[in-house]
XYZ file of C-alpha atoms in Angstrom:
742
model
C -71.715 -77.650 -95.098
C -68.372 -79.814 -94.463
C -66.858 -80.328 -90.970
C -63.536 -81.302 -92.653
C -61.155 -79.334 -90.426
C -63.151 -78.624 -87.257
C -61.372 -78.454 -83.989
C -62.853 -81.729 -81.915
C -63.832 -79.826 -78.441
C -63.206 -81.071 -75.398
C -65.344 -82.742 -72.394
C -65.096 -83.945 -69.393
C -64.714 -88.190 -68.969
C -67.469 -89.617 -68.454
C -68.362 -90.626 -64.372
C -66.610 -93.467 -63.218
C -69.214 -96.167 -62.108
C -69.659 -96.939 -58.233
C -70.187 -100.323 -56.903
C -68.779 -103.212 -57.330
C -66.781 -104.160 -60.466
C -69.053 -106.955 -62.386
C -67.112 -110.698 -61.700
C -64.484 -110.681 -65.194
C -65.417 -113.662 -66.540
C -63.556 -115.850 -69.305
C -65.448 -115.358 -72.192
C -62.734 -114.526 -75.316
C -60.358 -116.247 -73.624
C -61.415 -120.190 -73.120
C -63.727 -121.965 -75.659
C -65.660 -123.245 -72.744
C -66.601 -121.665 -69.339
C -64.528 -122.761 -66.542
C -66.187 -125.065 -64.090
C -65.321 -123.394 -60.946
C -68.786 -124.556 -59.700
C -70.355 -127.853 -58.508
C -74.064 -126.944 -57.571
C -73.766 -125.615 -61.563
C -75.377 -128.449 -64.203
C -75.702 -129.029 -67.875
C -78.422 -130.067 -69.918
C -77.872 -133.944 -70.989
C -80.571 -134.904 -73.284
C -82.511 -137.866 -72.826
C -82.643 -138.852 -76.814
C -78.623 -138.063 -78.207
C -79.826 -139.373 -82.421
C -77.293 -141.394 -85.023
C -79.341 -140.235 -87.807
C -81.986 -137.107 -88.871
C -85.482 -138.247 -88.214
C -87.770 -139.328 -90.648
C -90.853 -136.996 -91.838
C -92.678 -138.514 -89.469
C -90.023 -138.436 -87.246
C -88.391 -141.860 -85.150
C -90.673 -144.881 -85.345
C -91.208 -146.471 -82.335
C -88.408 -147.696 -79.847
C -90.395 -150.556 -77.685
C -88.276 -153.131 -79.150
C -84.629 -151.913 -77.369
C -83.828 -152.239 -73.744
C -84.894 -149.439 -71.803
C -84.152 -148.888 -68.141
C -87.262 -148.712 -66.469
C -86.407 -147.957 -62.369
C -82.077 -147.465 -60.670
C -81.775 -148.025 -57.259
C -78.639 -146.404 -55.879
C -78.776 -148.645 -52.488
C -78.534 -145.224 -50.687
C -80.257 -146.477 -46.804
C -77.529 -146.308 -44.090
C -78.135 -150.056 -43.624
C -77.234 -151.254 -46.697
C -73.945 -152.342 -47.825
C -72.392 -149.409 -49.957
C -72.979 -146.513 -47.027
C -71.646 -149.676 -44.644
C -68.643 -150.641 -46.871
C -66.960 -147.018 -47.421
C -67.450 -145.695 -43.911
C -70.283 -143.126 -44.351
C -73.346 -144.878 -42.897
C -73.496 -141.495 -40.372
C -73.412 -138.423 -43.096
C -77.399 -137.385 -42.377
C -78.347 -137.091 -46.116
C -80.882 -139.737 -48.308
C -77.897 -139.006 -50.825
C -75.716 -142.095 -51.817
C -72.085 -140.767 -50.592
C -68.681 -143.138 -51.139
C -65.529 -143.363 -51.402
C -62.906 -143.009 -54.274
C -61.339 -145.538 -55.095
C -63.901 -148.149 -53.808
C -66.372 -150.100 -55.574
C -69.902 -149.240 -55.012
C -73.240 -150.984 -56.500
C -76.161 -149.717 -58.183
C -79.156 -151.841 -58.854
C -80.467 -151.062 -62.657
C -83.846 -152.517 -63.673
C -84.559 -153.022 -67.372
C -88.268 -153.485 -69.270
C -86.749 -156.955 -70.308
C -83.590 -159.667 -69.385
C -80.092 -157.854 -70.122
C -78.281 -160.049 -73.171
C -74.567 -159.036 -73.250
C -73.871 -160.035 -76.583
C -76.575 -157.744 -77.980
C -77.528 -154.823 -75.371
C -75.229 -152.050 -74.371
C -75.520 -149.480 -71.905
C -73.175 -146.999 -69.520
C -73.611 -145.510 -66.468
C -72.457 -141.909 -67.306
C -71.279 -139.881 -64.271
C -70.818 -136.037 -64.462
C -69.624 -132.824 -62.624
C -70.353 -129.430 -63.248
C -71.365 -127.339 -65.865
C -69.364 -128.113 -68.918
C -68.357 -131.667 -68.216
C -65.754 -133.554 -70.804
C -64.336 -136.667 -70.720
C -60.706 -135.509 -70.921
C -60.970 -133.106 -67.844
C -62.615 -136.393 -65.967
C -65.534 -134.556 -65.275
C -67.786 -136.788 -67.786
C -66.944 -140.307 -67.158
C -69.746 -143.262 -68.383
C -68.450 -146.604 -67.067
C -69.289 -150.058 -68.859
C -69.755 -153.342 -68.058
C -67.644 -155.002 -70.551
C -63.969 -155.002 -70.015
C -63.387 -153.666 -73.783
C -64.774 -150.168 -73.119
C -62.378 -148.088 -71.430
C -62.484 -146.451 -69.491
C -60.633 -144.349 -66.408
C -63.822 -146.191 -63.540
C -63.743 -149.352 -63.129
C -67.136 -151.630 -63.945
C -68.221 -154.751 -64.038
C -71.734 -156.494 -63.544
C -71.650 -158.067 -59.929
C -75.047 -159.890 -60.419
C -78.225 -160.306 -62.649
C -81.696 -161.589 -61.877
C -84.747 -161.385 -63.946
C -84.910 -157.630 -65.245
C -82.110 -156.636 -62.903
C -78.473 -156.128 -63.092
C -76.153 -155.216 -60.542
C -73.353 -152.377 -61.475
C -70.513 -152.309 -59.250
C -67.953 -149.580 -60.264
C -64.779 -148.239 -58.894
C -64.152 -144.707 -59.498
C -60.356 -143.746 -60.179
C -58.390 -142.983 -56.692
C -57.341 -140.294 -58.217
C -61.007 -138.820 -59.549
C -62.151 -135.459 -58.669
C -64.581 -135.030 -55.010
C -67.849 -133.384 -55.159
C -71.425 -134.654 -55.689
C -71.805 -136.284 -59.386
C -75.046 -136.526 -61.545
C -76.025 -139.727 -62.430
C -77.516 -140.899 -65.569
C -77.552 -144.610 -66.960
C -77.301 -144.848 -71.245
C -78.374 -147.708 -73.594
C -77.274 -147.763 -77.271
C -80.624 -148.268 -79.973
C -79.692 -148.663 -83.736
C -81.204 -145.108 -83.116
C -79.216 -143.013 -80.811
C -79.011 -143.254 -77.811
C -81.103 -142.953 -74.672
C -80.410 -142.290 -71.410
C -82.500 -141.586 -67.873
C -83.613 -138.419 -67.048
C -82.541 -135.986 -64.794
C -83.000 -137.307 -61.157
C -81.950 -135.720 -58.041
C -82.044 -138.753 -56.042
C -79.752 -140.393 -58.215
C -77.449 -137.678 -57.814
C -74.299 -138.780 -55.240
C -71.236 -137.409 -53.599
C -67.876 -139.389 -53.941
C -64.939 -137.880 -51.313
C -61.055 -139.282 -50.323
C -60.639 -142.287 -49.057
C -58.138 -142.548 -46.224
C -58.589 -146.865 -46.916
C -57.532 -147.093 -50.203
C -53.085 -147.116 -50.916
C -54.140 -145.772 -53.838
C -55.759 -142.603 -52.738
C -53.333 -139.400 -51.558
C -54.897 -139.415 -48.153
C -54.658 -142.943 -47.286
C -53.461 -143.481 -43.869
C -52.424 -146.709 -43.121
C -53.601 -146.659 -39.327
C -56.767 -147.547 -38.652
C -57.101 -146.151 -34.883
C -55.847 -143.213 -36.267
C -58.299 -143.414 -39.032
C -61.254 -143.555 -36.731
C -60.212 -140.292 -34.963
C -58.942 -138.961 -37.517
C -62.515 -138.946 -39.625
C -65.148 -140.552 -37.507
C -64.770 -138.912 -34.314
C -66.984 -135.785 -33.894
C -66.301 -135.490 -30.532
C -62.978 -133.317 -30.383
C -60.963 -131.780 -27.505
C -59.001 -128.419 -28.105
C -56.430 -127.930 -25.486
C -55.314 -123.918 -24.822
C -54.780 -122.402 -20.954
C -50.885 -122.190 -20.577
C -48.103 -124.958 -21.256
C -47.791 -125.947 -17.429
C -51.265 -125.331 -17.186
C -53.067 -127.049 -19.709
C -57.035 -126.622 -20.133
C -59.064 -128.372 -22.290
C -61.870 -126.955 -24.358
C -64.949 -129.474 -26.069
C -65.881 -129.399 -29.763
C -68.769 -130.849 -31.344
C -66.905 -131.428 -35.044
C -70.150 -132.464 -36.703
C -69.162 -133.464 -40.256
C -72.245 -135.885 -40.482
C -74.513 -133.526 -39.101
C -77.625 -132.482 -41.878
C -76.270 -129.750 -44.605
C -72.733 -129.933 -43.430
C -71.205 -131.828 -46.326
C -73.193 -129.341 -48.697
C -71.528 -126.088 -46.762
C -67.534 -127.301 -47.167
C -68.863 -128.471 -50.983
C -70.281 -124.200 -51.364
C -66.675 -123.102 -49.974
C -64.837 -124.339 -52.952
C -67.710 -122.956 -55.604
C -67.032 -119.646 -53.218
C -63.196 -119.900 -54.251
C -64.184 -120.464 -57.538
C -61.548 -123.071 -57.725
C -61.631 -125.542 -60.898
C -63.540 -128.381 -61.104
C -60.907 -130.181 -62.406
C -58.566 -129.694 -58.723
C -60.409 -130.813 -56.750
C -59.251 -134.724 -56.785
C -55.346 -133.107 -55.284
C -55.728 -133.061 -51.377
C -52.359 -130.419 -52.101
C -54.951 -128.053 -53.592
C -57.920 -128.227 -51.693
C -56.081 -127.750 -48.412
C -54.485 -124.957 -49.971
C -57.365 -123.399 -50.871
C -59.219 -124.525 -47.962
C -56.887 -122.393 -45.982
C -57.374 -119.110 -47.233
C -61.222 -119.513 -47.943
C -61.805 -120.105 -44.134
C -61.227 -116.836 -42.721
C -62.854 -113.624 -44.439
C -59.788 -111.104 -44.726
C -59.292 -111.619 -48.896
C -62.047 -113.787 -50.605
C -65.057 -113.490 -48.234
C -64.323 -117.043 -46.263
C -66.095 -118.461 -43.530
C -65.109 -116.401 -40.238
C -64.268 -112.743 -39.365
C -61.144 -112.981 -36.949
C -61.828 -110.605 -33.845
C -59.241 -110.319 -31.469
C -60.905 -107.040 -29.981
C -63.059 -108.356 -27.024
C -66.299 -106.715 -28.785
C -68.809 -108.845 -29.988
C -72.335 -106.785 -30.054
C -72.381 -107.687 -34.155
C -71.633 -111.722 -33.370
C -70.776 -114.464 -31.647
C -67.899 -114.438 -29.158
C -65.475 -117.002 -30.478
C -65.226 -118.138 -27.130
C -69.060 -119.436 -26.846
C -69.016 -121.517 -29.637
C -69.462 -125.002 -28.901
C -69.610 -126.604 -32.367
C -69.001 -126.170 -36.259
C -72.688 -126.904 -37.540
C -74.519 -123.638 -36.620
C -71.289 -121.799 -37.926
C -70.800 -123.910 -41.429
C -74.332 -123.433 -42.106
C -74.824 -120.413 -41.684
C -72.460 -119.467 -43.989
C -74.051 -121.735 -46.543
C -77.707 -120.173 -45.708
C -76.383 -116.270 -45.706
C -73.363 -116.381 -48.320
C -71.565 -114.114 -46.056
C -69.008 -114.532 -43.060
C -69.696 -115.231 -39.407
C -69.280 -113.617 -36.798
C -66.720 -113.986 -35.208
C -64.020 -116.173 -34.408
C -59.612 -116.639 -32.939
C -57.447 -119.286 -33.703
C -59.008 -122.378 -32.178
C -62.254 -121.816 -33.908
C -60.694 -121.474 -37.503
C -59.138 -125.064 -36.415
C -61.892 -126.461 -35.594
C -64.032 -125.928 -37.980
C -61.156 -126.456 -40.805
C -60.982 -129.430 -39.155
C -65.494 -130.385 -39.382
C -64.175 -129.273 -43.276
C -61.339 -131.760 -43.518
C -62.950 -134.950 -41.845
C -65.893 -134.075 -43.534
C -64.532 -134.275 -47.161
C -62.690 -137.441 -45.899
C -58.916 -136.042 -45.266
C -57.749 -137.754 -42.550
C -56.935 -134.618 -39.815
C -56.325 -133.711 -35.946
C -56.643 -130.030 -34.195
C -52.917 -129.248 -33.190
C -52.290 -126.225 -30.115
C -48.514 -124.912 -30.195
C -47.755 -123.638 -26.678
C -45.968 -120.437 -26.585
C -46.086 -119.914 -30.127
C -44.260 -117.007 -32.504
C -45.488 -114.609 -34.770
C -42.358 -113.957 -36.249
C -42.688 -110.424 -38.217
C -40.370 -110.111 -40.093
C -38.822 -113.998 -40.493
C -35.261 -114.012 -38.795
C -36.603 -116.900 -36.007
C -36.283 -114.162 -32.995
C -38.842 -113.118 -30.971
C -37.450 -109.298 -29.649
C -38.005 -107.727 -26.380
C -36.040 -104.718 -25.265
C -35.449 -102.822 -22.022
C -34.065 -100.156 -21.000
C -30.715 -99.662 -19.362
C -31.562 -99.851 -15.815
C -33.142 -103.908 -17.375
C -36.874 -102.866 -18.105
C -39.267 -104.088 -20.619
C -39.669 -101.113 -22.583
C -43.201 -101.509 -24.443
C -43.110 -99.106 -26.991
C -40.546 -101.020 -29.403
C -41.065 -104.595 -28.683
C -43.321 -105.591 -30.899
C -43.354 -109.434 -31.326
C -45.577 -111.182 -30.110
C -45.090 -114.669 -28.444
C -48.997 -116.157 -28.401
C -49.973 -118.256 -25.161
C -51.119 -121.190 -27.495
C -51.971 -121.102 -30.946
C -53.776 -123.801 -33.108
C -53.661 -125.340 -36.607
C -54.743 -128.233 -38.053
C -52.524 -131.330 -39.855
C -53.772 -133.209 -42.680
C -52.051 -136.822 -43.643
C -51.471 -137.057 -47.018
C -49.051 -137.495 -49.847
C -46.579 -134.992 -51.423
C -46.167 -136.114 -54.728
C -44.379 -132.212 -55.156
C -41.709 -132.751 -52.654
C -38.854 -135.630 -52.622
C -39.981 -139.222 -51.356
C -40.050 -138.721 -47.326
C -42.036 -135.577 -46.907
C -45.422 -136.907 -47.170
C -47.408 -137.552 -43.795
C -48.401 -135.001 -41.381
C -49.332 -131.687 -42.441
C -49.191 -128.646 -41.654
C -52.264 -126.511 -42.406
C -53.709 -122.995 -40.994
C -56.597 -120.917 -41.544
C -56.018 -118.082 -38.692
C -55.669 -114.942 -40.855
C -51.793 -113.969 -39.513
C -49.579 -113.207 -42.354
C -49.839 -113.173 -46.375
C -48.709 -116.672 -48.496
C -49.096 -115.555 -52.318
C -50.672 -112.636 -51.934
C -53.625 -114.488 -49.510
C -53.937 -114.842 -45.583
C -53.280 -118.742 -45.683
C -51.117 -120.822 -44.576
C -49.348 -125.006 -45.775
C -49.556 -127.567 -46.530
C -46.009 -127.562 -45.057
C -45.139 -130.996 -44.664
C -44.402 -131.519 -40.742
C -41.464 -133.991 -41.674
C -38.947 -130.248 -43.606
C -39.962 -128.822 -40.585
C -38.425 -130.965 -38.487
C -35.274 -131.287 -41.001
C -35.259 -128.089 -41.831
C -36.067 -128.280 -45.478
C -38.231 -124.636 -45.077
C -37.410 -124.318 -48.726
C -40.448 -126.629 -49.167
C -43.878 -125.490 -50.258
C -45.733 -124.336 -49.059
C -45.250 -121.415 -45.976
C -42.602 -124.752 -44.106
C -40.309 -121.376 -42.671
C -43.595 -119.775 -41.931
C -44.374 -123.060 -38.915
C -40.509 -123.663 -38.723
C -40.400 -120.120 -36.574
C -43.440 -120.526 -34.983
C -41.648 -123.496 -32.384
C -38.461 -122.648 -32.989
C -38.055 -118.400 -32.459
C -35.464 -117.271 -29.457
C -36.579 -114.759 -27.305
C -33.500 -112.336 -27.594
C -33.186 -109.009 -24.967
C -32.184 -106.449 -25.978
C -30.539 -103.678 -23.169
C -31.673 -100.150 -25.552
C -29.075 -97.180 -24.590
C -29.779 -93.649 -24.343
C -28.178 -93.056 -28.295
C -30.507 -96.201 -29.402
C -27.911 -99.049 -29.840
C -29.082 -102.310 -28.627
C -27.502 -104.966 -27.309
C -28.441 -108.834 -27.160
C -28.131 -109.603 -22.892
C -29.965 -112.641 -23.322
C -30.777 -115.154 -25.291
C -33.423 -118.107 -24.831
C -33.526 -120.693 -27.250
C -35.976 -122.598 -25.300
C -39.534 -121.345 -24.848
C -40.648 -120.907 -27.974
C -42.241 -124.462 -28.954
C -42.133 -125.656 -25.627
C -44.982 -128.028 -25.883
C -47.433 -129.152 -29.230
C -49.934 -131.360 -28.382
C -53.310 -132.919 -29.802
C -56.121 -135.629 -28.859
C -54.782 -139.165 -28.288
C -56.702 -141.431 -30.836
C -59.211 -143.421 -28.858
C -59.214 -141.674 -25.924
C -60.302 -137.852 -23.695
C -56.750 -137.557 -23.183
C -53.935 -135.493 -24.629
C -50.597 -136.813 -26.925
C -47.260 -134.695 -26.673
C -46.026 -134.771 -30.374
C -43.802 -132.102 -29.544
C -40.936 -134.621 -31.177
C -42.342 -134.494 -34.770
C -41.497 -131.348 -34.671
C -38.161 -130.250 -33.333
C -35.581 -132.713 -32.083
C -33.910 -132.467 -28.450
C -33.055 -129.189 -27.118
C -30.064 -129.276 -27.511
C -28.754 -132.010 -29.406
C -26.341 -132.431 -32.451
C -29.252 -132.696 -34.573
C -30.882 -129.336 -33.618
C -28.199 -127.755 -34.329
C -27.840 -129.402 -37.866
C -31.683 -128.041 -38.551
C -31.088 -125.265 -37.375
C -27.506 -124.459 -39.420
C -29.972 -126.160 -42.539
C -32.558 -123.108 -42.011
C -29.950 -120.404 -42.214
C -28.367 -121.930 -45.403
C -31.913 -120.733 -46.258
C -32.720 -117.202 -45.001
C -33.020 -118.316 -41.811
C -30.725 -115.108 -39.791
C -30.686 -116.789 -35.654
C -29.472 -114.536 -32.967
C -25.580 -115.655 -33.455
C -24.510 -114.043 -29.811
C -24.648 -115.670 -26.756
C -24.450 -113.622 -24.492
C -22.541 -114.578 -20.958
C -25.206 -116.368 -18.686
C -26.107 -114.222 -15.109
C -24.838 -116.003 -12.351
C -28.210 -115.243 -10.750
C -31.676 -117.455 -11.173
C -35.227 -115.589 -11.110
C -37.518 -117.905 -10.614
C -41.672 -117.477 -11.179
C -43.516 -119.955 -9.273
C -45.823 -122.080 -11.119
C -49.947 -120.363 -9.777
C -53.503 -122.399 -10.059
C -55.845 -119.043 -9.397
C -59.551 -118.661 -10.040
C -61.491 -115.362 -11.456
C -61.540 -112.871 -8.583
C -59.512 -114.396 -6.391
C -56.386 -112.188 -4.734
C -52.988 -114.702 -4.074
C -49.537 -113.710 -3.803
C -46.708 -114.049 -6.014
C -43.717 -115.540 -5.032
C -40.514 -114.670 -7.043
C -37.333 -116.728 -5.691
C -33.590 -115.273 -6.727
C -30.559 -117.492 -6.362
C -27.757 -116.910 -6.195
C -24.850 -119.332 -7.738
C -21.804 -117.663 -7.267
C -19.636 -117.271 -4.356
C -19.932 -113.525 -3.717
C -23.047 -111.354 -2.673
C -25.582 -110.332 -5.495
C -27.631 -107.020 -5.504
C -30.444 -107.181 -7.972
C -31.557 -103.969 -8.486
C -35.710 -105.405 -9.915
C -38.719 -104.702 -11.532
C -41.844 -106.715 -11.688
C -44.895 -105.915 -14.320
C -48.246 -107.909 -14.262
C -50.467 -106.953 -17.338
C -53.806 -108.301 -18.338
C -53.237 -109.587 -21.902
C -54.931 -111.555 -24.684
C -53.681 -114.486 -25.375
C -51.466 -113.544 -28.141
C -50.392 -112.662 -25.889
C -50.690 -108.394 -27.075
C -50.857 -106.447 -23.404
C -53.972 -104.782 -22.835
C -52.967 -103.350 -18.904
C -50.974 -102.617 -17.108
C -51.988 -102.921 -12.475
C -49.302 -104.447 -11.392
C -45.013 -102.434 -11.116
C -42.939 -103.267 -8.695
C -38.709 -102.472 -8.940
C -37.350 -103.856 -5.597
C -33.755 -104.256 -4.819
C -33.086 -107.853 -4.027
C -29.630 -108.678 -2.129
C -28.619 -112.249 -1.619
C -25.977 -113.991 -0.021
C -22.820 -116.469 -1.713
C -24.383 -119.456 -2.875
C -27.939 -118.631 -1.102
C -32.089 -117.406 -2.627
C -34.190 -114.811 -1.630
C -37.563 -115.008 -1.927
C -39.669 -111.406 -2.912
C -43.464 -111.886 -2.427
C -45.780 -109.450 -3.646
C -49.832 -109.714 -2.726
C -52.103 -109.261 -5.906
C -55.530 -107.726 -5.144
C -58.500 -108.983 -7.440
C -59.589 -105.757 -7.317
C -56.674 -104.288 -9.422
C -56.803 -107.081 -12.115
C -61.183 -107.850 -12.029
C -62.388 -104.535 -14.442
C -59.279 -104.522 -16.509
C -59.928 -108.267 -17.810
C -59.842 -109.630 -21.107
C -60.829 -112.953 -22.496
C -59.098 -115.637 -21.328
C -58.594 -114.250 -18.151
C -54.708 -114.321 -18.475
C -52.778 -112.486 -16.792
C -48.592 -112.446 -18.188
C -45.970 -111.760 -15.398
C -42.495 -110.875 -16.634
C -39.397 -109.625 -13.994
C -36.452 -108.503 -15.348
C -33.207 -106.798 -13.281
C -29.645 -106.164 -13.449
C -27.174 -107.327 -11.484
C -25.291 -104.469 -9.765
C -21.924 -105.775 -9.158
C -21.991 -107.502 -12.964
C -24.477 -105.515 -15.097
C -25.113 -108.821 -16.543
C -29.480 -109.052 -17.007
C -31.669 -111.624 -15.186
C -35.524 -112.661 -16.188
C -38.032 -114.564 -15.974
C -41.846 -114.692 -17.825
C -44.998 -116.150 -16.544
C -48.669 -116.716 -18.059
C -51.026 -117.535 -15.229
C -54.501 -118.417 -16.753
C -57.036 -117.706 -14.504
C -59.577 -120.703 -13.639
C -63.227 -119.836 -14.289
C -66.195 -120.743 -12.841
C -67.774 -123.956 -14.232
C -71.163 -124.877 -15.536
C -72.825 -128.640 -14.563
C -74.566 -130.399 -17.192
C -76.415 -134.146 -16.235
C -78.171 -135.844 -19.048
C -81.408 -138.154 -17.781
C -80.412 -142.310 -17.703
C -81.748 -144.460 -19.529
C -80.946 -143.036 -23.072
C -81.565 -144.551 -26.100
C -81.571 -143.817 -30.314
C -85.198 -142.390 -30.991
C -86.302 -141.853 -27.717
C -86.487 -138.166 -25.909
C -84.005 -137.855 -22.973
C -83.390 -134.045 -21.720
C -80.133 -132.522 -20.433
C -80.143 -129.626 -17.815
C -76.996 -127.343 -17.231
C -76.602 -124.932 -13.930
C -74.738 -122.713 -13.078
C -74.383 -120.374 -9.688
C -72.942 -116.877 -10.577
C -69.886 -117.206 -8.183
C -69.332 -113.189 -7.994
C -70.713 -110.324 -6.169
C -71.464 -107.962 -9.456
C -74.753 -108.645 -12.225
C -73.533 -110.979 -15.085
C -75.395 -109.135 -18.352
C -76.266 -110.060 -21.177
C -75.257 -114.180 -20.963
C -75.672 -116.951 -23.822
C -75.740 -120.387 -23.011
C -75.399 -122.995 -25.771
C -75.359 -126.744 -25.808
C -74.888 -129.346 -28.097
C -74.185 -132.751 -28.748
C -72.567 -135.119 -31.379
C -75.113 -137.803 -32.881
C -77.483 -136.604 -29.950
C -78.391 -133.098 -29.937
C -78.453 -130.276 -32.859
C -77.213 -126.603 -31.474
C -79.809 -124.828 -29.211
C -78.667 -121.811 -27.205
C -81.149 -119.380 -25.060
C -80.107 -115.745 -23.781
C -80.072 -114.848 -19.792
C -80.421 -110.380 -20.131
C -79.083 -110.649 -16.365
C -77.445 -113.070 -13.817
C -77.587 -111.359 -10.190
C -74.604 -111.352 -8.013
C -74.844 -115.395 -5.856
C -77.997 -116.312 -8.086
C -78.867 -119.594 -10.085
C -79.836 -120.831 -13.530
C -81.068 -123.931 -14.941
C -82.233 -124.749 -17.880
C -83.068 -128.107 -19.374
C -83.348 -129.339 -22.855
C -85.202 -132.321 -24.599
C -83.739 -134.003 -27.309
C -83.948 -136.943 -28.897
C -80.652 -139.226 -30.057
C -80.608 -139.877 -33.500
C -77.381 -142.656 -32.974
C -76.465 -145.193 -30.859
C -72.967 -144.867 -29.181
C -71.033 -142.973 -26.839
C -71.075 -139.084 -26.841
C -70.788 -136.088 -25.088
C -73.211 -132.666 -24.349
C -71.516 -129.848 -24.569
C -72.503 -126.220 -22.949
C -70.529 -123.333 -23.107
C -71.547 -119.614 -20.786
C -70.714 -116.572 -21.994
C -70.580 -113.012 -21.116
C -69.071 -109.939 -21.555
C -67.988 -110.335 -17.761
C -67.128 -113.331 -18.043
C -65.941 -116.490 -21.080
C -64.708 -119.577 -21.549
C -67.791 -121.010 -18.607
C -68.077 -124.579 -20.085
C -69.316 -127.461 -19.046
C -69.570 -131.232 -20.787
C -71.229 -134.187 -19.500
C -70.492 -138.097 -21.265
C -73.613 -139.971 -22.023
C -74.342 -143.679 -23.242
C -76.844 -144.504 -25.909
C -78.770 -147.769 -26.224
C -79.811 -149.029 -29.568
């Protein structure tokens, strides 16, 4: 019976698949898959015939040139690694830098005759090598055979030819496979795939043709070769130091850095461009939207990972990510910056960690950090949304910027801390430091965001009962108070604020801010009259657990009597400026005679703040007030970073390479209460791999001693860095300098 004209039967659609969606491929869109993994490879045939074989196959090829051995000259003491500044890498592979000649020795079965014998050294990277894409590069000794890489026979002795090969100064950075191919009348015969002949090619800041060329040997040594870092934190008038082992030459770190680019699905062909590499890496160092390296956590709760303050170096983090294929817990801004610094230095891009004190996190791009006061001059915390980080760490990396007008190359800001999205992802940079200084905030990438971090104004608004707001004070110098980095070749800090901004109040600064406004940054135009009473908060150096006196000075600069109804607030804050708990509030009325000053003292007892301290032990005092006679507002802010106890680190004398030594960490709990769940970490660049120890309990006033054996791997000056971390006290550090003899 025919079913023509039958009514279709309605039914439910098939169930929606659960779980993660399948990875979308390029099938149907490109002829071959886009190569985006350095670890993928392709099979290269050992023999490529020119003609079809006869019924008995190819005749014996014994009369033709054949390859017996290839010496990559890859040992640290040999010429290649020394000339390419890669001898410190703990790797058995050859590691060279682009734009500079390296040598390999090829041994044939008979003496090489340039007139009749033809051979090529072939380099392959990725899964679909193509000559036109720069992923398959044959290199010849004969100049008449064109190749993007230069080749020459530097020496011929008996059956051995020493070949000098110069990779192009803009070639792809990564791990290559190498083959030697010989042309015979019957076809091309080449060496069998051999992992020991793989080589890494890195960026080269020593060669002027490379985009990352840095013409300053002292800076190059610091920003590429130095593993020992100092990261600055605390407050601008009480700067603290955090030692860090970048460890860019440690075993496995280079492979981990290449894995980060693989994990991002970055096409292989883009990996020779430092602008693209650094922009992609700034997204991949955080895990917010791409399962990147580090999970950010500012909450103070670190049960499921390592507290950011506990890390002492980058090695553990990068190796953990590469081995587990999972983001590592946890990080805050200096951890992101430190690990990013390792990534950049490892690949050969000159880089340094920079700290900006009083860094604005401007949520709406208006170059204003708004603090709302009520009609009486008290801070309205419920309506104050913008935050001022006590400090913020980012990176600068050095490169040319062919995508920008001439003059905007050099140092570029990159920031992996996830703050705001850029082109849909949590990343920042590279942004030209010169563009930031000169107000050219339209230049890619994210120059406007960094400009706001160092140039925002702090605007105090008085909010009336009907909701209207009036600016009553503008502080144009608080944000970006000081930008610092480590001095090259030294353990001191260098103030680089002048790289980011012209002197406050100068003609140049006004011109720059006007230019920034042309590109859409809105500043606070009003200039409320300056109050004739100054309010000064003192600079204090206080240890955790101390009682102390806070002395505020009110200075009357007028010839008339003044009465200030003041509000003094003390809060425990995160280093991001976010308030955790208000432990102090006073509202004195202060009377000041003409041209006189009055001090108002407040006793701060540790019992009021100790139980509420969050990591980094920051106290934020803000004093505001209204002058009764004039209605003007006075304000002052001060961050007090409480000083933590220290670790004592000692190292045994007479250190020599490959001879066992000891490092000892000592700590005394200075508090009356016990410390629980304590982790101690210790490591040293080039001398000690990361080690850790756990103590479930350290009773009050008791001491501990931990001794570890280690064997230095290389000579020179270094440091042993140690950290102690638990929920009750963070950022307890110690270090010892050590000199290792050859």
